[in-house]
GROMACS .gro file of C-alpha atoms in nm:
model
  298
    1VAL     CA    1   0.017  -0.006   0.004
    2THR     CA    2   0.186   0.324  -0.103
    3CYS     CA    3  -0.003   0.523   0.166
    4SER     CA    4   0.221   0.302   0.421
    5ARG     CA    5   0.591   0.327   0.484
    6ALA     CA    6   0.838   0.142   0.737
    7GLN     CA    7   1.085   0.264   0.947
    8ILE     CA    8   1.332   0.095   1.219
    9ALA     CA    9   1.306   0.214   1.586
   10LYS     CA   10   1.423   0.118   1.916
   11SER     CA   11   1.156   0.014   2.183
   12ASP     CA   12   1.253   0.053   2.527
   13ARG     CA   13   0.930  -0.116   2.606
   14HIS     CA   14   1.013  -0.442   2.426
   15ASP     CA   15   1.388  -0.394   2.477
   16CYS     CA   16   1.461  -0.440   2.086
   17GLN     CA   17   1.482  -0.296   1.772
   18VAL     CA   18   1.151  -0.296   1.601
   19ALA     CA   19   0.998  -0.210   1.278
   20VAL     CA   20   0.714   0.037   1.242
   21LYS     CA   21   0.464   0.049   0.979
   22ILE     CA   22   0.339   0.368   0.951
   23VAL     CA   23   0.001   0.429   0.763
   24SER     CA   24  -0.124   0.783   0.688
   25LYS     CA   25  -0.523   0.821   0.758
   26PHE     CA   26  -0.494   1.074   0.482
   27GLN     CA   27  -0.369   0.937   0.237
   28ALA     CA   28  -0.487   0.568   0.271
   29PRO     CA   29  -0.796   0.500   0.074
   30GLY     CA   30  -1.108   0.462   0.238
   31GLU     CA   31  -1.156   0.109   0.193
   32TYR     CA   32  -0.833   0.012   0.321
   33LEU     CA   33  -0.892   0.218   0.658
   34THR     CA   34  -1.199   0.038   0.710
   35LYS     CA   35  -1.153  -0.286   0.572
   36PHE     CA   36  -0.797  -0.423   0.473
   37LEU     CA   37  -0.593  -0.249   0.786
   38PRO     CA   38  -0.837  -0.355   1.075
   39ARG     CA   39  -0.827  -0.707   0.901
   40GLU     CA   40  -0.463  -0.699   0.899
   41ILE     CA   41  -0.407  -0.626   1.273
   42GLU     CA   42  -0.680  -0.857   1.396
   43VAL     CA   43  -0.506  -1.129   1.178
   44VAL     CA   44  -0.127  -1.053   1.315
   45LYS     CA   45  -0.209  -1.000   1.683
   46GLY     CA   46  -0.312  -1.363   1.715
   47LEU     CA   47  -0.023  -1.527   1.522
   48LYS     CA   48   0.256  -1.680   1.682
   49HIS     CA   49   0.492  -1.889   1.518
   50PRO     CA   50   0.868  -1.910   1.439
   51ASN     CA   51   0.825  -1.807   1.069
   52LEU     CA   52   0.606  -1.552   1.098
   53ILE     CA   53   0.712  -1.185   1.186
   54HIS     CA   54   0.536  -1.119   1.500
   55PHE     CA   55   0.325  -0.817   1.593
   56LEU     CA   56   0.396  -0.614   1.903
   57GLN     CA   57   0.178  -0.344   1.915
   58ALA     CA   58  -0.047  -0.108   1.718
   59ILE     CA   59  -0.081   0.276   1.800
   60GLU     CA   60  -0.382   0.516   1.661
   61THR     CA   61  -0.343   0.873   1.643
   62THR     CA   62  -0.547   1.136   1.488
   63HIS     CA   63  -0.332   1.115   1.181
   64ARG     CA   64  -0.156   0.797   1.173
   65VAL     CA   65  -0.189   0.437   1.237
   66TYR     CA   66   0.145   0.277   1.367
   67ILE     CA   67   0.191  -0.101   1.365
   68ILE     CA   68   0.485  -0.232   1.571
   69MET     CA   69   0.659  -0.567   1.484
   70GLU     CA   70   0.968  -0.754   1.496
   71PHE     CA   71   1.247  -0.643   1.289
   72ALA     CA   72   1.437  -0.858   1.067
   73GLN     CA   73   1.789  -0.766   1.047
   74ASN     CA   74   1.882  -0.959   0.715
   75GLY     CA   75   1.646  -0.827   0.450
   76SER     CA   76   1.416  -1.009   0.232
   77LEU     CA   77   1.447  -1.309   0.020
   78LEU     CA   78   1.419  -1.104  -0.272
   79ASP     CA   79   1.747  -0.916  -0.170
   80VAL     CA   80   1.942  -1.265  -0.103
   81ILE     CA   81   1.844  -1.368  -0.488
   82ARG     CA   82   1.944  -1.013  -0.624
   83ARG     CA   83   2.294  -1.065  -0.436
   84ASP     CA   84   2.338  -1.426  -0.501
   85THR     CA   85   2.160  -1.487  -0.842
   86TYR     CA   86   1.996  -1.796  -0.725
   87ILE     CA   87   1.991  -1.976  -0.394
   88ASP     CA   88   2.186  -2.291  -0.316
   89GLU     CA   89   2.030  -2.624  -0.264
   90LEU     CA   90   2.057  -2.632   0.138
   91ARG     CA   91   1.936  -2.275   0.182
   92SER     CA   92   1.636  -2.331  -0.063
   93ARG     CA   93   1.493  -2.652   0.079
   94ARG     CA   94   1.561  -2.495   0.454
   95TRP     CA   95   1.377  -2.183   0.357
   96PHE     CA   96   1.108  -2.366   0.175
   97ARG     CA   97   1.025  -2.590   0.428
   98GLN     CA   98   1.008  -2.267   0.673
   99LEU     CA   99   0.749  -2.086   0.437
  100LEU     CA  100   0.564  -2.415   0.417
  101ASP     CA  101   0.526  -2.444   0.812
  102ALA     CA  102   0.432  -2.081   0.811
  103ILE     CA  103   0.143  -2.121   0.583
  104ASP     CA  104   0.079  -2.448   0.707
  105TYR     CA  105   0.021  -2.295   1.029
  106CYS     CA  106  -0.193  -1.990   0.910
  107HIS     CA  107  -0.417  -2.212   0.696
  108GLU     CA  108  -0.482  -2.424   1.022
  109HIS     CA  109  -0.600  -2.148   1.204
  110GLY     CA  110  -0.834  -2.058   0.933
  111ILE     CA  111  -0.629  -1.750   0.780
  112VAL     CA  112  -0.487  -1.682   0.436
  113HIS     CA  113  -0.198  -1.470   0.350
  114ARG     CA  114  -0.279  -1.353  -0.035
  115ASP     CA  115   0.036  -1.191  -0.097
  116VAL     CA  116   0.321  -1.460  -0.071
  117LYS     CA  117   0.604  -1.355  -0.239
  118CYS     CA  118   0.995  -1.321  -0.199
  119GLU     CA  119   0.976  -0.941  -0.089
  120ASN     CA  120   0.732  -1.064   0.176
  121LEU     CA  121   0.969  -1.320   0.316
  122LEU     CA  122   1.217  -1.133   0.557
  123MET     CA  123   1.550  -1.286   0.735
  124ASP     CA  124   1.599  -1.258   1.082
  125TYR     CA  125   1.932  -1.241   1.238
  126ARG     CA  126   2.005  -1.631   1.182
  127PHE     CA  127   1.863  -1.611   0.834
  128ASN     CA  128   1.544  -1.776   0.907
  129VAL     CA  129   1.247  -1.710   0.712
  130LYS     CA  130   0.977  -1.473   0.855
  131LEU     CA  131   0.662  -1.441   0.646
  132SER     CA  132   0.536  -1.070   0.675
  133ASP     CA  133   0.303  -0.806   0.535
  134PHE     CA  134  -0.051  -0.959   0.608
  135GLY     CA  135  -0.220  -0.630   0.444
  136PHE     CA  136  -0.444  -0.857   0.221
  137ALA     CA  137  -0.483  -1.141   0.455
  138ARG     CA  138  -0.811  -1.269   0.584
  139GLY     CA  139  -0.939  -1.465   0.870
  140GLN     CA  140  -1.219  -1.722   0.955
  141MET     CA  141  -1.146  -1.900   0.607
  142LYS     CA  142  -1.201  -2.266   0.727
  143SER     CA  143  -1.424  -2.509   0.552
  144LYS     CA  144  -1.787  -2.500   0.652
  145ASN     CA  145  -2.010  -2.830   0.589
  146GLY     CA  146  -1.727  -2.950   0.352
  147GLU     CA  147  -1.715  -2.642   0.145
  148TRP     CA  148  -1.432  -2.374   0.125
  149PRO     CA  149  -1.524  -2.042   0.098
  150LEU     CA  150  -1.431  -1.849  -0.191
  151SER     CA  151  -1.277  -1.504  -0.242
  152THR     CA  152  -1.319  -1.258  -0.483
  153THR     CA  153  -1.069  -0.980  -0.379
  154TYR     CA  154  -0.812  -1.007  -0.671
  155CYS     CA  155  -0.482  -0.925  -0.469
  156GLY     CA  156  -0.096  -0.982  -0.443
  157SER     CA  157   0.162  -0.940  -0.750
  158TYR     CA  158   0.103  -1.046  -1.071
  159ALA     CA  159   0.415  -1.287  -1.122
  160TYR     CA  160   0.296  -1.490  -0.825
  161ALA     CA  161  -0.092  -1.480  -0.896
  162SER     CA  162  -0.282  -1.807  -0.936
  163PRO     CA  163  -0.446  -1.816  -1.287
  164GLU     CA  164  -0.810  -1.784  -1.132
  165ILE     CA  165  -0.676  -1.433  -0.976
  166LEU     CA  166  -0.543  -1.311  -1.317
  167ARG     CA  167  -0.903  -1.416  -1.462
  168GLY     CA  168  -1.085  -1.239  -1.214
  169ILE     CA  169  -1.281  -1.546  -1.117
  170PRO     CA  170  -1.378  -1.661  -0.752
  171TYR     CA  171  -1.085  -1.862  -0.610
  172GLN     CA  172  -0.984  -2.037  -0.306
  173PRO     CA  173  -0.738  -1.840  -0.131
  174GLN     CA  174  -0.543  -2.166   0.022
  175LEU     CA  175  -0.475  -2.285  -0.292
  176ALA     CA  176  -0.358  -1.944  -0.449
  177ASP     CA  177  -0.126  -1.927  -0.122
  178ILE     CA  178   0.034  -2.267  -0.241
  179TRP     CA  179   0.061  -2.130  -0.625
  180SER     CA  180   0.250  -1.848  -0.486
  181MET     CA  181   0.498  -2.076  -0.280
  182GLY     CA  182   0.562  -2.252  -0.599
  183VAL     CA  183   0.648  -1.930  -0.776
  184VAL     CA  184   0.877  -1.848  -0.474
  185LEU     CA  185   1.047  -2.195  -0.508
  186TYR     CA  186   1.097  -2.134  -0.860
  187ALA     CA  187   1.245  -1.781  -0.801
  188MET     CA  188   1.491  -1.931  -0.533
  189VAL     CA  189   1.638  -2.230  -0.761
  190TYR     CA  190   1.634  -2.058  -1.090
  191GLY     CA  191   1.731  -1.712  -1.001
  192GLN     CA  192   1.410  -1.597  -1.216
  193LEU     CA  193   1.057  -1.575  -1.202
  194PRO     CA  194   0.863  -1.823  -1.429
  195PHE     CA  195   0.642  -1.567  -1.580
  196ASP     CA  196   0.698  -1.227  -1.753
  197ASP     CA  197   0.449  -1.005  -1.568
  198THR     CA  198   0.508  -0.685  -1.805
  199ASN     CA  199   0.255  -0.802  -2.054
  200TYR     CA  200  -0.065  -0.895  -1.877
  201ALA     CA  201  -0.235  -1.041  -2.190
  202HIS     CA  202   0.060  -1.291  -2.262
  203LEU     CA  203   0.072  -1.353  -1.870
  204LEU     CA  204  -0.297  -1.462  -1.878
  205LYS     CA  205  -0.243  -1.710  -2.167
  206VAL     CA  206   0.097  -1.882  -2.015
  207SER     CA  207   0.016  -1.900  -1.637
  208ARG     CA  208  -0.210  -2.228  -1.685
  209TYR     CA  209   0.130  -2.426  -1.711
  210MET     CA  210   0.451  -2.376  -1.576
  211PRO     CA  211   0.775  -2.312  -1.774
  212ARG     CA  212   1.085  -2.564  -1.708
  213PRO     CA  213   1.418  -2.404  -1.758
  214VAL     CA  214   1.658  -2.580  -1.993
  215TYR     CA  215   1.906  -2.609  -1.709
  216SER     CA  216   1.871  -2.785  -1.323
  217MET     CA  217   2.055  -2.739  -0.991
  218TYR     CA  218   1.856  -3.000  -0.819
  219THR     CA  219   1.892  -3.295  -0.634
  220GLU     CA  220   1.632  -3.568  -0.673
  221VAL     CA  221   1.407  -3.402  -0.356
  222GLU     CA  222   1.412  -3.075  -0.511
  223THR     CA  223   1.312  -3.202  -0.840
  224ASN     CA  224   1.009  -3.363  -0.656
  225LEU     CA  225   0.928  -3.008  -0.517
  226SER     CA  226   0.973  -2.844  -0.843
  227ASP     CA  227   0.758  -3.110  -1.001
  228ALA     CA  228   0.457  -3.110  -0.778
  229TRP     CA  229   0.419  -2.731  -0.884
  230LEU     CA  230   0.551  -2.713  -1.238
  231GLU     CA  231   0.306  -3.000  -1.382
  232THR     CA  232  -0.001  -2.819  -1.193
  233SER     CA  233  -0.270  -2.668  -1.389
  234VAL     CA  234  -0.588  -2.495  -1.264
  235VAL     CA  235  -0.758  -2.829  -1.268
  236ALA     CA  236  -0.513  -3.015  -1.079
  237GLN     CA  237  -0.456  -2.753  -0.789
  238THR     CA  238  -0.611  -2.953  -0.504
  239SER     CA  239  -0.315  -3.223  -0.509
  240ILE     CA  240  -0.026  -2.941  -0.466
  241SER     CA  241  -0.024  -2.930  -0.057
  242ASP     CA  242   0.002  -3.317  -0.073
  243ARG     CA  243   0.272  -3.356  -0.334
  244PHE     CA  244   0.452  -3.060  -0.138
  245ILE     CA  245   0.438  -3.260   0.177
  246GLY     CA  246   0.529  -3.571   0.037
  247ALA     CA  247   0.833  -3.459  -0.111
  248LEU     CA  248   0.944  -3.281   0.199
  249SER     CA  249   0.912  -3.572   0.399
  250THR     CA  250   1.309  -3.603   0.383
  251ILE     CA  251   1.373  -3.235   0.480
  252PRO     CA  252   1.433  -3.171   0.871
  253ALA     CA  253   1.175  -2.981   1.024
  254THR     CA  254   1.297  -2.620   1.138
  255LYS     CA  255   1.431  -2.542   1.484
  256GLU     CA  256   1.206  -2.339   1.737
  257SER     CA  257   1.327  -1.977   1.704
  258LYS     CA  258   1.293  -1.692   1.976
  259VAL     CA  259   0.877  -1.607   1.986
  260PHE     CA  260   0.789  -1.297   2.131
  261ASP     CA  261   0.564  -1.302   2.451
  262GLU     CA  262   0.204  -1.183   2.425
  263CYS     CA  263   0.172  -0.840   2.322
  264VAL     CA  264  -0.034  -0.532   2.460
  265VAL     CA  265  -0.264  -0.358   2.194
  266SER     CA  266  -0.353  -0.013   2.250
  267ILE     CA  267  -0.540   0.077   1.941
  268ASP     CA  268  -0.889   0.255   1.912
  269PRO     CA  269  -1.151   0.002   1.888
  270ALA     CA  270  -1.327   0.220   1.652
  271ILE     CA  271  -1.140   0.123   1.347
  272PHE     CA  272  -1.263  -0.209   1.351
  273GLN     CA  273  -1.607  -0.099   1.319
  274GLY     CA  274  -1.802  -0.212   0.999
  275ASN     CA  275  -1.527  -0.455   0.919
  276GLU     CA  276  -1.742  -0.769   0.925
  277ARG     CA  277  -2.019  -0.610   0.736
  278SER     CA  278  -1.803  -0.544   0.430
  279LYS     CA  279  -1.801  -0.751   0.136
  280ASP     CA  280  -1.503  -0.939   0.032
  281VAL     CA  281  -1.507  -0.723  -0.305
  282VAL     CA  282  -1.260  -0.457  -0.397
  283ASP     CA  283  -1.189  -0.248  -0.729
  284GLU     CA  284  -0.866  -0.357  -0.889
  285ASP     CA  285  -0.732  -0.038  -0.852
  286ASN     CA  286  -0.708  -0.060  -0.468
  287THR     CA  287  -0.597  -0.399  -0.451
  288GLY     CA  288  -0.226  -0.337  -0.477
  289ILE     CA  289  -0.184  -0.610  -0.772
  290LYS     CA  290   0.184  -0.530  -0.897
  291LYS     CA  291   0.467  -0.613  -1.105
  292THR     CA  292   0.761  -0.754  -0.979
  293ASP     CA  293   1.134  -0.706  -1.117
  294LEU     CA  294   1.352  -0.976  -0.947
  295ASN     CA  295   1.669  -0.885  -1.115
  296ALA     CA  296   1.625  -0.491  -1.030
  297LYS     CA  297   1.890  -0.358  -0.801
  298PRO     CA  298   1.791  -0.258  -0.462
   0.00000   0.00000   0.00000
């Protein structure tokens, strides 16, 4: 969201460096202030997982809303890819496993992220993945009577968006998150995005099937991970998570890293009023669907 910016600060209260997301009430679209921002705060304050950026506090003033979060010292996965060209096998396996753990935790708690991408995977001081930016996240997305709720908010970044999002048809957001995970995996091991998102019409046409680069830096395990996603079309998306989990069975689980204690929230409850009554439909101009340049200099 262009109406927000991030700064690093020293918190005496939490005795550590923190990241502060600052949202201007005068620059932010009304729908963002009444729908997406309250939803983001409601979602993140209930999350507690070693591979998620931890929410500390939210403060509202007359002109701004401040969201105070854990600070990740080592930038983003995108920064690492730009620096190293591609991610070696050991790190890509480890980081993808951490991403899977984070997404699985969210989905188990009925939360969908809807903006999984390299820029939103931050690195802590030990280079553990921390999924961040829940600006388009939504809670209460568990199945009811065997049916999964669909979303009609078309958000995220073109290069990471599932075919349904690109086509503007209702989609299951859990599967869209998994699709985006596949794009992240591809970007890590090949050092490039699978699709050219500078031409929307072409992207719409080719995104049903994944391109396979002519070279490979994979072992058998990583080939299985890649195939679980590369061979997937819109029709077959329901099997992606099972394939990923099977291919990941030989990869060690991540070790627990420091988790922040319970946070104290001091935000005006009025900011949440009307949130649950709003429909999950938003104009494309306000969604923040963006292009991504993986190779641009920081």
